[in-house]
XYZ file of C-alpha atoms in Angstrom:
731
model
C 90.986 -19.661 64.488
C 89.460 -22.496 62.466
C 92.002 -24.585 60.571
C 91.418 -24.769 56.807
C 92.032 -28.240 55.382
C 93.376 -28.918 51.893
C 92.747 -31.618 49.283
C 96.019 -33.221 50.447
C 94.648 -33.473 54.013
C 91.516 -35.182 52.649
C 93.470 -37.694 50.564
C 95.825 -38.455 53.487
C 92.834 -39.092 55.770
C 91.185 -41.409 53.184
C 94.427 -43.393 52.725
C 94.690 -43.786 56.503
C 91.092 -45.111 56.741
C 91.167 -47.472 53.740
C 93.811 -49.694 52.121
C 93.001 -49.154 48.433
C 90.926 -45.956 48.145
C 89.741 -44.521 44.826
C 91.537 -41.182 45.176
C 91.000 -40.333 41.470
C 87.270 -39.672 41.922
C 87.979 -37.400 44.933
C 90.673 -35.463 43.038
C 88.336 -35.157 40.028
C 85.506 -33.821 42.241
C 87.878 -31.282 43.825
C 89.136 -30.041 40.444
C 85.554 -29.767 39.149
C 84.375 -27.822 42.241
C 87.438 -25.545 42.036
C 86.685 -24.741 38.390
C 82.921 -24.183 38.889
C 83.215 -21.987 41.989
C 85.925 -20.033 40.162
C 86.465 -16.629 41.756
C 83.536 -16.916 44.186
C 84.409 -15.763 47.713
C 82.999 -16.405 51.173
C 81.979 -13.546 53.508
C 85.452 -13.815 55.059
C 87.003 -12.882 51.690
C 88.569 -16.350 51.337
C 88.172 -18.405 48.129
C 84.844 -20.305 48.216
C 86.523 -23.690 47.594
C 87.755 -23.604 51.222
C 84.181 -24.363 52.388
C 83.493 -27.587 50.404
C 87.056 -28.758 51.126
C 86.494 -28.439 54.886
C 83.091 -30.132 54.633
C 84.670 -33.028 52.711
C 87.435 -33.361 55.337
C 84.814 -33.741 58.119
C 83.074 -36.443 56.049
C 86.410 -38.207 55.488
C 87.159 -37.981 59.229
C 83.947 -39.915 59.891
C 85.298 -42.760 57.739
C 82.786 -42.466 54.893
C 83.394 -43.725 51.363
C 84.985 -41.925 48.415
C 81.678 -41.137 46.682
C 80.318 -39.404 49.803
C 83.541 -37.365 50.099
C 83.221 -36.433 46.398
C 79.567 -35.396 46.930
C 80.700 -33.235 49.878
C 83.237 -31.473 47.627
C 80.484 -30.892 45.038
C 77.626 -30.151 47.462
C 77.225 -26.470 46.463
C 77.853 -26.612 42.695
C 74.186 -27.081 41.686
C 72.945 -24.468 44.172
C 75.628 -21.791 43.698
C 76.898 -22.231 40.115
C 75.413 -22.831 36.643
C 75.888 -26.620 36.828
C 72.626 -28.590 36.456
C 71.713 -31.913 38.080
C 71.876 -33.623 34.662
C 75.389 -32.278 33.968
C 76.597 -33.473 37.350
C 74.994 -36.892 36.807
C 76.713 -37.271 33.412
C 80.058 -36.281 34.916
C 79.991 -38.228 38.219
C 77.124 -40.740 38.012
C 73.686 -40.926 39.611
C 74.808 -41.869 43.127
C 76.925 -38.742 43.677
C 74.405 -36.501 41.829
C 71.544 -37.776 44.051
C 73.493 -36.940 47.225
C 74.279 -33.427 45.955
C 70.635 -32.941 44.978
C 69.581 -34.026 48.484
C 71.463 -31.153 50.128
C 70.587 -28.596 47.424
C 67.934 -26.068 48.444
C 64.829 -25.638 46.287
C 65.015 -22.662 43.959
C 62.463 -20.092 42.787
C 59.342 -21.779 44.098
C 56.342 -19.519 44.376
C 55.076 -20.082 47.882
C 53.298 -17.470 49.885
C 55.923 -17.160 52.643
C 59.665 -17.513 53.237
C 58.947 -19.809 56.211
C 56.947 -22.202 54.053
C 59.725 -22.312 51.473
C 62.236 -23.115 54.243
C 60.056 -25.947 55.556
C 59.835 -27.399 52.053
C 63.651 -27.472 51.999
C 63.591 -29.481 55.251
C 60.999 -31.838 53.787
C 63.111 -32.351 50.636
C 66.198 -33.005 52.748
C 64.372 -35.578 54.896
C 63.029 -37.423 51.872
C 66.556 -37.583 50.434
C 67.795 -38.747 53.837
C 65.230 -41.582 53.743
C 66.752 -42.807 50.486
C 70.376 -42.323 51.515
C 71.455 -41.438 55.064
C 74.738 -39.968 53.763
C 72.822 -36.884 52.567
C 72.208 -35.718 56.127
C 75.807 -36.432 57.173
C 77.022 -34.098 54.389
C 74.447 -31.504 55.486
C 75.617 -31.703 59.109
C 79.267 -31.339 58.043
C 78.199 -28.332 55.925
C 76.442 -26.735 58.910
C 79.409 -27.445 61.206
C 81.846 -25.530 58.981
C 79.350 -22.663 58.577
C 79.068 -22.445 62.378
C 82.858 -22.494 62.749
C 83.079 -19.433 60.458
C 79.983 -17.580 61.695
C 81.993 -14.601 62.948
C 82.020 -13.119 59.425
C 78.211 -12.739 59.248
C 75.959 -9.995 60.661
C 74.660 -10.356 64.238
C 71.149 -10.941 62.889
C 72.296 -13.830 60.666
C 74.431 -15.272 63.480
C 71.352 -15.482 65.732
C 69.077 -16.928 63.007
C 71.591 -19.617 61.949
C 72.470 -20.489 65.567
C 68.786 -20.869 66.514
C 68.194 -23.183 63.540
C 71.306 -25.169 64.503
C 70.152 -25.615 68.115
C 66.573 -26.474 67.153
C 67.211 -28.763 64.191
C 70.779 -29.756 63.348
C 72.250 -30.457 66.814
C 69.264 -32.688 67.797
C 69.571 -34.416 64.408
C 73.285 -35.115 65.016
C 72.283 -36.491 68.420
C 69.640 -38.773 66.888
C 72.246 -40.109 64.458
C 74.716 -40.726 67.299
C 77.200 -38.147 65.973
C 77.983 -36.906 69.482
C 81.247 -35.070 68.779
C 79.476 -33.101 66.041
C 76.423 -32.484 68.260
C 78.566 -31.114 71.111
C 80.495 -28.741 68.851
C 77.316 -27.494 67.143
C 75.721 -26.831 70.552
C 78.760 -25.056 71.974
C 79.059 -22.837 68.879
C 75.326 -22.064 68.963
C 75.577 -21.281 72.696
C 78.493 -18.917 72.025
C 76.477 -16.809 69.550
C 73.048 -16.958 71.206
C 74.242 -16.247 74.766
C 77.645 -14.498 74.396
C 77.744 -13.050 77.942
C 76.811 -16.339 79.634
C 79.318 -18.154 77.383
C 82.200 -15.831 78.401
C 81.239 -16.025 82.088
C 81.173 -19.844 81.975
C 84.534 -20.127 80.165
C 86.092 -17.754 82.701
C 84.581 -19.669 85.669
C 85.775 -23.056 84.412
C 89.279 -21.757 83.667
C 89.683 -20.392 87.227
C 89.480 -23.836 88.874
C 90.738 -25.891 85.958
C 93.989 -27.016 87.603
C 92.200 -28.052 90.807
C 89.661 -30.164 88.879
C 92.345 -31.749 86.664
C 94.319 -32.756 89.759
C 91.149 -34.329 91.246
C 90.341 -36.314 88.100
C 93.974 -37.399 87.469
C 94.167 -39.004 90.926
C 90.903 -40.899 90.329
C 92.089 -42.114 86.896
C 95.360 -43.356 88.366
C 93.584 -45.217 91.192
C 91.218 -46.887 88.701
C 94.105 -47.880 86.376
C 95.929 -49.557 89.283
C 92.848 -51.565 90.347
C 91.983 -52.613 86.768
C 95.540 -53.854 86.291
C 95.297 -55.883 89.522
C 92.154 -57.545 88.138
C 93.945 -58.212 84.794
C 91.505 -56.027 82.854
C 93.156 -54.398 79.852
C 91.685 -50.894 79.562
C 92.267 -47.338 78.456
C 91.176 -44.770 81.068
C 90.738 -41.170 79.911
C 89.065 -38.021 81.228
C 87.249 -35.336 79.293
C 85.644 -32.053 80.240
C 81.898 -31.941 79.639
C 80.977 -29.542 76.855
C 79.983 -26.012 77.815
C 76.369 -26.021 76.677
C 75.526 -29.148 78.712
C 76.999 -27.469 81.831
C 75.017 -24.267 81.141
C 71.790 -26.241 80.561
C 72.313 -28.081 83.860
C 72.867 -24.776 85.707
C 69.591 -23.386 84.310
C 67.619 -26.611 84.862
C 68.738 -27.104 88.471
C 69.030 -23.401 89.398
C 72.677 -23.873 90.340
C 75.815 -21.793 90.068
C 78.981 -23.204 88.476
C 80.478 -23.810 91.943
C 77.545 -26.107 92.765
C 78.111 -28.334 89.704
C 80.869 -30.819 90.394
C 80.673 -33.402 87.616
C 82.308 -31.163 85.014
C 84.508 -34.069 83.979
C 83.531 -37.535 82.795
C 85.865 -40.533 82.945
C 85.811 -43.058 80.130
C 86.973 -46.666 80.481
C 87.379 -48.521 77.158
C 87.854 -52.311 77.336
C 88.045 -55.264 74.927
C 84.794 -57.132 75.668
C 81.303 -56.794 77.142
C 82.382 -59.101 79.990
C 85.215 -56.671 80.811
C 82.684 -53.777 80.868
C 80.844 -55.353 83.798
C 84.098 -56.401 85.484
C 85.331 -52.782 85.239
C 82.002 -51.613 86.684
C 82.580 -53.876 89.694
C 86.061 -52.374 90.174
C 84.875 -48.736 90.202
C 81.915 -49.549 92.474
C 84.318 -51.139 94.948
C 86.573 -48.087 94.866
C 83.836 -45.418 95.125
C 80.250 -45.241 96.361
C 77.710 -45.056 93.509
C 75.024 -42.352 93.656
C 71.515 -43.884 93.877
C 69.398 -43.435 90.745
C 72.390 -42.401 88.605
C 73.164 -45.738 86.924
C 72.216 -46.444 83.292
C 72.986 -49.617 81.353
C 72.833 -48.722 77.648
C 74.645 -51.988 76.811
C 71.673 -54.127 77.882
C 69.207 -51.542 76.486
C 70.909 -49.582 73.627
C 69.625 -46.159 72.571
C 67.738 -46.037 69.245
C 70.777 -44.364 67.637
C 72.856 -47.499 68.464
C 74.710 -45.886 71.400
C 75.911 -48.425 73.968
C 77.742 -47.720 77.213
C 77.400 -48.095 80.983
C 76.976 -44.764 82.810
C 77.445 -44.517 86.571
C 77.902 -41.490 88.843
C 80.213 -42.009 91.816
C 81.197 -40.043 94.901
C 84.890 -39.177 95.208
C 86.773 -37.663 98.113
C 84.765 -35.094 100.103
C 81.596 -36.375 98.447
C 82.387 -34.797 95.063
C 80.428 -36.588 92.313
C 81.936 -37.611 88.966
C 80.635 -39.666 86.045
C 82.196 -42.812 84.578
C 81.326 -44.276 81.161
C 82.378 -47.867 80.398
C 82.306 -49.339 76.874
C 84.132 -51.613 74.401
C 86.197 -50.299 71.466
C 83.390 -51.171 69.010
C 80.902 -49.286 71.179
C 83.340 -46.364 71.373
C 83.576 -46.152 67.576
C 79.780 -46.043 67.271
C 79.584 -43.524 70.155
C 81.985 -41.223 68.297
C 80.723 -41.663 64.747
C 77.147 -42.927 65.208
C 75.339 -43.719 61.979
C 78.523 -42.935 60.023
C 80.210 -45.907 61.715
C 77.184 -47.986 60.757
C 77.624 -46.875 57.143
C 81.364 -47.392 57.036
C 81.552 -50.767 58.763
C 78.199 -52.599 58.519
C 78.130 -53.398 54.810
C 75.632 -56.182 55.409
C 72.996 -53.496 55.900
C 73.429 -52.059 52.414
C 70.847 -52.686 49.727
C 71.128 -52.037 46.027
C 68.807 -49.987 43.883
C 69.656 -48.704 40.405
C 73.317 -49.370 41.118
C 73.246 -47.297 44.319
C 74.360 -48.524 47.709
C 72.083 -47.154 50.399
C 71.487 -47.753 54.096
C 67.993 -49.165 54.348
C 65.618 -47.060 56.423
C 63.856 -50.344 57.235
C 66.879 -51.263 59.350
C 65.740 -51.494 62.993
C 68.445 -49.065 63.996
C 66.797 -46.447 61.792
C 63.226 -47.240 62.848
C 62.739 -43.723 64.248
C 63.656 -42.304 60.817
C 61.208 -44.599 59.057
C 58.411 -43.466 61.398
C 59.386 -39.819 60.920
C 59.135 -40.196 57.155
C 55.744 -41.873 57.501
C 54.161 -39.020 59.466
C 55.790 -36.268 57.433
C 54.221 -37.622 54.245
C 50.795 -36.974 55.784
C 51.396 -33.382 56.869
C 50.219 -30.748 54.451
C 50.692 -27.795 56.823
C 54.391 -26.800 56.711
C 54.289 -25.161 60.166
C 52.842 -28.316 61.736
C 55.505 -30.381 59.953
C 58.308 -28.190 61.336
C 56.995 -28.215 64.917
C 56.539 -31.996 64.875
C 59.988 -32.448 63.329
C 61.639 -30.464 66.128
C 59.732 -32.439 68.775
C 60.681 -35.739 67.120
C 64.390 -34.894 67.044
C 64.754 -34.036 70.721
C 65.772 -37.337 72.228
C 64.534 -37.595 75.808
C 63.242 -41.103 76.205
C 61.906 -43.705 78.612
C 62.464 -47.447 78.283
C 59.451 -49.580 79.230
C 58.436 -53.225 78.862
C 55.532 -55.290 77.563
C 54.246 -58.030 79.935
C 56.359 -60.511 77.903
C 59.550 -58.493 78.476
C 59.897 -56.795 75.055
C 61.425 -53.300 75.282
C 59.665 -50.217 73.908
C 61.338 -46.792 73.665
C 58.995 -43.803 74.008
C 59.374 -40.029 74.490
C 59.634 -38.800 78.079
C 56.188 -37.936 79.383
C 54.534 -40.581 77.170
C 51.368 -42.294 78.407
C 49.901 -45.810 78.027
C 48.135 -44.391 74.941
C 51.544 -43.877 73.274
C 52.548 -47.377 74.358
C 49.389 -48.941 72.875
C 49.924 -47.287 69.492
C 53.628 -48.240 69.501
C 52.483 -51.898 69.473
C 49.825 -51.533 66.751
C 47.228 -48.999 65.586
C 44.407 -51.479 66.270
C 45.559 -51.957 69.882
C 45.395 -48.184 70.376
C 42.043 -47.823 68.605
C 40.417 -50.522 70.801
C 42.088 -49.450 74.062
C 39.781 -49.081 77.080
C 42.255 -49.109 79.988
C 45.812 -49.761 81.140
C 47.869 -51.332 83.912
C 51.270 -50.087 85.008
C 53.194 -52.655 87.066
C 49.942 -54.694 87.446
C 48.015 -51.701 88.858
C 45.079 -50.177 86.902
C 45.821 -46.506 86.192
C 44.262 -43.639 84.172
C 45.350 -43.998 80.536
C 46.908 -40.495 80.624
C 49.336 -41.393 83.456
C 52.961 -40.510 82.484
C 55.049 -43.700 82.311
C 58.472 -44.066 83.950
C 61.676 -45.905 83.051
C 61.360 -49.640 83.734
C 57.540 -49.711 83.959
C 55.748 -52.840 82.721
C 52.718 -51.704 80.702
C 49.674 -53.813 79.937
C 46.925 -52.511 77.620
C 43.268 -53.479 78.164
C 41.263 -53.606 74.926
C 37.665 -54.285 73.939
C 36.058 -55.129 70.597
C 33.147 -52.877 71.637
C 35.413 -49.834 71.948
C 34.115 -46.820 70.013
C 37.661 -45.842 69.053
C 40.037 -43.148 70.315
C 38.943 -39.839 71.832
C 40.003 -36.474 70.402
C 41.110 -35.596 73.954
C 43.876 -38.199 73.643
C 45.704 -35.840 71.291
C 46.268 -33.510 74.282
C 48.237 -36.154 76.151
C 50.162 -38.264 73.610
C 53.847 -37.409 73.213
C 54.897 -39.552 70.226
C 54.253 -38.325 66.686
C 53.504 -41.929 65.719
C 50.561 -42.168 68.169
C 49.302 -38.709 67.217
C 49.424 -39.599 63.529
C 47.525 -42.886 64.030
C 44.790 -41.206 66.106
C 44.405 -38.466 63.494
C 44.232 -41.079 60.731
C 41.376 -42.835 62.560
C 39.367 -39.624 62.823
C 40.056 -38.668 59.212
C 38.796 -42.045 58.060
C 35.844 -42.449 60.475
C 34.517 -38.908 60.207
C 35.438 -38.043 56.641
C 31.880 -37.099 55.534
C 31.451 -34.851 58.574
C 34.883 -33.259 58.031
C 34.140 -32.598 54.334
C 31.014 -30.640 55.304
C 32.900 -28.706 57.975
C 35.690 -27.917 55.505
C 33.257 -26.620 52.869
C 31.608 -24.360 55.448
C 34.977 -23.019 56.586
C 36.115 -22.294 52.991
C 32.825 -20.564 52.107
C 32.934 -18.471 55.294
C 36.513 -17.338 54.536
C 35.621 -16.454 50.910
C 32.657 -14.409 52.124
C 34.913 -12.560 54.576
C 37.343 -11.458 51.857
C 34.621 -10.784 49.254
C 35.530 -13.388 46.617
C 32.803 -15.471 44.927
C 33.149 -19.267 45.226
C 32.322 -19.707 41.524
C 35.080 -17.259 40.505
C 37.834 -19.022 42.444
C 36.888 -22.708 42.318
C 37.906 -23.433 38.736
C 40.202 -26.248 37.639
C 43.027 -23.859 36.623
C 43.163 -22.548 40.234
C 42.217 -25.758 42.049
C 44.820 -28.122 40.506
C 47.970 -26.155 41.504
C 46.616 -25.974 45.081
C 45.903 -29.729 45.211
C 49.364 -30.471 43.827
C 51.085 -28.036 46.205
C 49.505 -29.530 49.343
C 49.516 -33.133 48.037
C 45.738 -33.676 48.078
C 44.284 -36.382 45.817
C 41.053 -34.475 45.190
C 38.795 -31.699 46.505
C 37.115 -33.941 49.071
C 40.510 -34.725 50.595
C 41.203 -31.003 50.847
C 37.791 -30.248 52.442
C 38.251 -33.139 54.900
C 41.700 -31.819 55.878
C 40.308 -28.313 56.518
C 37.319 -29.747 58.425
C 39.589 -31.884 60.570
C 41.860 -28.924 61.341
C 45.027 -30.246 59.664
C 45.023 -27.331 57.175
C 43.580 -23.828 57.465
C 41.026 -22.496 54.981
C 43.080 -19.279 54.760
C 46.137 -21.141 53.422
C 44.069 -23.044 50.845
C 42.474 -19.848 49.536
C 45.804 -17.965 49.571
C 47.384 -20.640 47.360
C 44.479 -20.490 44.876
C 44.539 -16.690 44.817
C 48.190 -16.791 43.693
C 46.985 -18.500 40.479
C 43.820 -16.365 40.266
C 45.835 -13.143 40.469
C 47.916 -14.081 37.424
C 44.809 -13.446 35.297
C 42.982 -10.952 37.526
C 45.650 -8.648 38.949
C 43.238 -5.845 39.772
C 40.692 -8.122 41.455
C 42.734 -9.051 44.514
C 45.636 -7.243 46.181
C 48.894 -9.070 46.904
C 48.650 -7.854 50.507
C 45.411 -9.808 50.905
C 47.159 -13.039 49.855
C 49.965 -12.362 52.323
C 47.452 -11.622 55.097
C 45.635 -14.907 54.417
C 48.859 -16.923 54.326
C 50.249 -15.587 57.595
C 46.927 -15.387 59.458
C 46.576 -17.881 62.236
C 43.269 -19.626 62.838
C 41.158 -17.970 65.547
C 42.656 -18.849 68.889
C 41.010 -18.901 72.282
C 41.488 -15.606 74.108
C 43.625 -15.504 77.217
C 42.070 -15.174 80.649
C 43.014 -12.274 82.900
C 45.638 -14.526 84.486
C 47.467 -14.920 81.171
C 46.236 -18.463 80.518
C 44.589 -19.769 77.340
C 42.081 -22.563 77.929
C 41.721 -24.588 74.741
C 38.308 -24.113 73.131
C 36.926 -21.764 75.826
C 36.933 -17.948 75.803
C 36.496 -15.695 78.870
C 36.736 -18.660 81.200
C 37.281 -18.108 84.939
C 40.871 -19.210 85.553
C 42.730 -19.386 88.861
C 46.419 -20.093 89.385
C 46.505 -22.679 92.155
C 48.186 -21.590 95.370
C 49.498 -25.075 96.124
C 52.218 -24.711 93.464
C 52.060 -21.056 92.183
C 52.744 -21.698 88.449
C 54.736 -19.142 86.433
C 55.117 -18.645 82.649
C 57.711 -21.195 81.566
C 56.394 -23.889 83.945
C 54.699 -26.881 82.315
C 51.036 -26.620 83.341
C 47.798 -28.584 83.362
C 44.189 -27.394 83.744
C 41.605 -28.910 86.101
C 37.894 -28.119 85.732
C 36.576 -27.411 89.234
C 32.948 -27.539 90.387
C 31.632 -24.000 89.971
C 34.997 -22.172 90.241
C 36.205 -22.386 86.644
C 39.582 -23.898 85.739
C 42.411 -24.176 88.258
C 45.918 -24.250 86.780
C 48.644 -26.408 88.347
C 52.290 -27.074 87.618
C 52.833 -30.550 86.186
C 55.140 -31.294 89.140
C 52.548 -30.105 91.682
C 52.288 -32.281 94.815
C 48.561 -32.740 94.091
C 48.943 -33.818 90.447
C 48.325 -37.539 91.043
C 44.990 -36.809 92.725
C 43.962 -34.563 89.814
C 44.853 -37.171 87.183
C 42.475 -39.671 88.797
C 39.611 -37.621 87.304
C 40.872 -37.533 83.707
C 37.546 -36.211 82.378
C 38.200 -32.968 84.288
C 41.670 -32.390 82.798
C 41.762 -29.701 80.090
C 44.588 -28.341 77.947
C 45.908 -24.932 79.010
C 48.918 -22.864 77.974
C 50.582 -19.552 78.681
C 49.727 -16.531 76.560
C 52.968 -14.837 75.506
C 51.776 -11.713 73.729
C 51.655 -9.421 76.753
C 53.400 -9.113 80.097
C 51.316 -10.159 83.101
C 52.742 -10.299 86.613
C 52.497 -13.222 89.028
C 53.041 -13.612 92.752
C 55.643 -16.092 93.934
C 57.419 -16.797 97.230
C 61.050 -17.748 97.661
C 62.959 -18.927 100.736
C 66.578 -17.885 101.316
C 68.897 -19.803 103.686
C 72.135 -18.166 104.848
C 74.627 -18.015 107.703
C 73.477 -15.052 109.789
C 75.508 -11.830 109.674
C 75.021 -8.081 109.908
C 73.578 -6.450 106.783
C 72.434 -9.758 105.246
C 68.777 -8.771 104.735
C 69.774 -5.453 103.163
C 72.063 -7.219 100.659
C 69.310 -9.685 99.677
C 66.759 -6.889 99.185
C 69.315 -4.866 97.182
C 69.883 -7.761 94.743
C 66.114 -8.095 94.218
C 65.709 -4.339 93.664
C 68.576 -4.366 91.135
C 66.681 -7.009 89.140
C 63.675 -4.603 88.904
C 61.338 -7.097 90.627
C 58.644 -5.788 92.969
C 58.824 -6.974 96.599
C 55.375 -7.541 98.134
C 56.509 -8.824 101.519
C 59.536 -9.970 103.564
C 59.617 -12.217 106.617
C 63.007 -12.940 108.234
C 63.926 -15.122 111.217
C 67.063 -16.664 112.729
C 67.273 -20.214 114.119
C 69.161 -21.341 117.242
C 71.943 -22.560 114.941
C 72.394 -18.942 113.678
C 70.888 -19.774 110.265
C 68.963 -16.874 108.744
C 65.762 -17.918 106.926
C 64.239 -15.161 104.776
C 60.876 -15.555 103.021
C 60.313 -13.036 100.224
C 57.057 -12.591 98.289
C 57.741 -11.192 94.800
C 55.886 -10.050 91.727
C 57.517 -11.420 88.535
C 56.478 -11.822 84.884
C 57.941 -15.258 84.097
C 59.893 -18.269 85.309
C 62.949 -16.920 83.472
C 62.783 -13.666 85.475
C 62.475 -15.613 88.739
C 65.469 -17.819 87.875
C 67.590 -14.710 87.212
C 66.611 -13.281 90.613
C 67.447 -16.576 92.356
C 70.811 -16.631 90.564
C 71.603 -13.089 91.790
C 70.590 -13.862 95.401
C 72.857 -16.942 95.408
C 75.803 -14.589 94.795
C 75.142 -12.764 98.100
C 77.847 -13.483 100.683
C 76.774 -16.118 103.296
C 73.769 -17.342 101.238
C 74.001 -21.076 100.612
C 70.539 -22.008 99.287
C 67.578 -20.329 97.583
C 64.350 -22.280 96.987
C 61.058 -21.489 95.341
C 58.308 -22.382 97.793
C 55.901 -25.035 96.557
């Protein structure tokens, strides 16, 4: 049961965090919210005021100032009561009113779809966040309390809200360094999206809880003794890893809970950076470190300011466990992220119209500044949302310039991304690249610690459109698109005009009837175009569909000509996707080519869900490989033959795959394995079983499955068979 906090709890927390807090403004905000929400109730039947009070307590817990806490108490009054922005501003001042406005959803805007309206709310929130980072902290606290009380909503709403939380709000909390909030949001989302898996995991962890606690307690005690001997003052604690991270690891590595040992992480908190490295020496003397599992985020901090040393060690019986080492200052930032930055780094404030705001030009918020730059350019709401989700998922590599400067890029980034991270002109004049002094194809994925050197030429003709297939950073993608928009504007305008005219002809509307200033201007304003040429260029370039442009104009046209065009036609135009390439008979779409001969390569047997790459063969169409295929490096040497491919999800197609099962031999083993596969409804095409001299049974099974997810479920079931100790997918 979620605890409901009161105004007294909030005031007590504020007094604990600050010597002379302005409690009057908080009390005033509470009284105002209580009066305005009146007899409103939540779905639980509780008084509505409970929600803003709990949101404000979370904000107070993070150590934020009195005005932010007041804005949290008032965050729903403009959206859910008759109070206007102006009234709130007169009552509480511009700073608090601006924060409330930032988290207030847009009302009664006539867009052609619910999805587009939702994306506009995200865009509004991000713009407000650019002005004042506290807006997003209030929004995250709001979402956290809604997730804590999700049991009172319908199953349909639970799923929709949980999906949005996992896709947008949890990654956003992660990017802001609000780890405690991120973990709770993920665990709550996991609970509602995968209830059976959640219950099974909780039950599995509880069964061996005492055994694991005993293991970790002994390690903590041994470390405390050694630290004391070295005169290192430290606090050593242990914490269980959160459920969703364990579940994600099980899925990623195809492991059962019993095969995942590092369910606990140890944390050593010391007084100085010097002590961090001294403590690291102590634990490495006590236990053997696992190769490749050491990360120094003190020397190279994460973009969200997180600093810590992570090392994975082997305990008794070879059981791995993780240790994190940090100072108290680092610990505060690790717990509260950007909120700690707000509360304690007053030197980073700037003043504008009497407001105190965290500057988005601060290096620590560079990723936010870049995000705001690209989102200004995106007229298509769907493209904005997809790019936003990609941008928020933090999975990064740290690489170096030849002079030793550090660059942080998304995992899977190429030298193209690196070039554009230095400067647009470097990217635009790029002709080649070196990784660790070796010349490589410019689409080669870069790895942690690589030293990248970009080769440029003044005679370069500029970027290639194909680069857009390989870049991972939104910044690089945006700069490449800007180059093409500028260099080929005349060509794009002509293409856009043709596309618009073709669409109008299809739906039977005359160009002269629709292209009048009273219909054109609302469309230009809605999609933020300066003039018609900008709109045509955007359509010609592919950044905006002709269908969406026409749909927006028809909304205005229909106000005067209701009989001339049906509302269904507008809806059809708005939701219609641009013509896509058709899938091949193997369930693969090859970008820009229909009815292409496509073969799934036998060297790696890709399945839907695998990341894939296309290779244009000589006379045998396109061969499709997994991105982790053993032959991938040879394929990438001929970058001109690489083509973008993706899975087609609209229909079920079956694929052949082979798995290898290792087990201790016993009677009835093969029958049990086959039974598990039959129970999963998969089709068995062939079985080959043999037993080694060591009495190990090796069973090769050829299956017909419809996706990677289906295969993983089968592997999971086979692992439960008695005597089976390993199941591998054959490469």
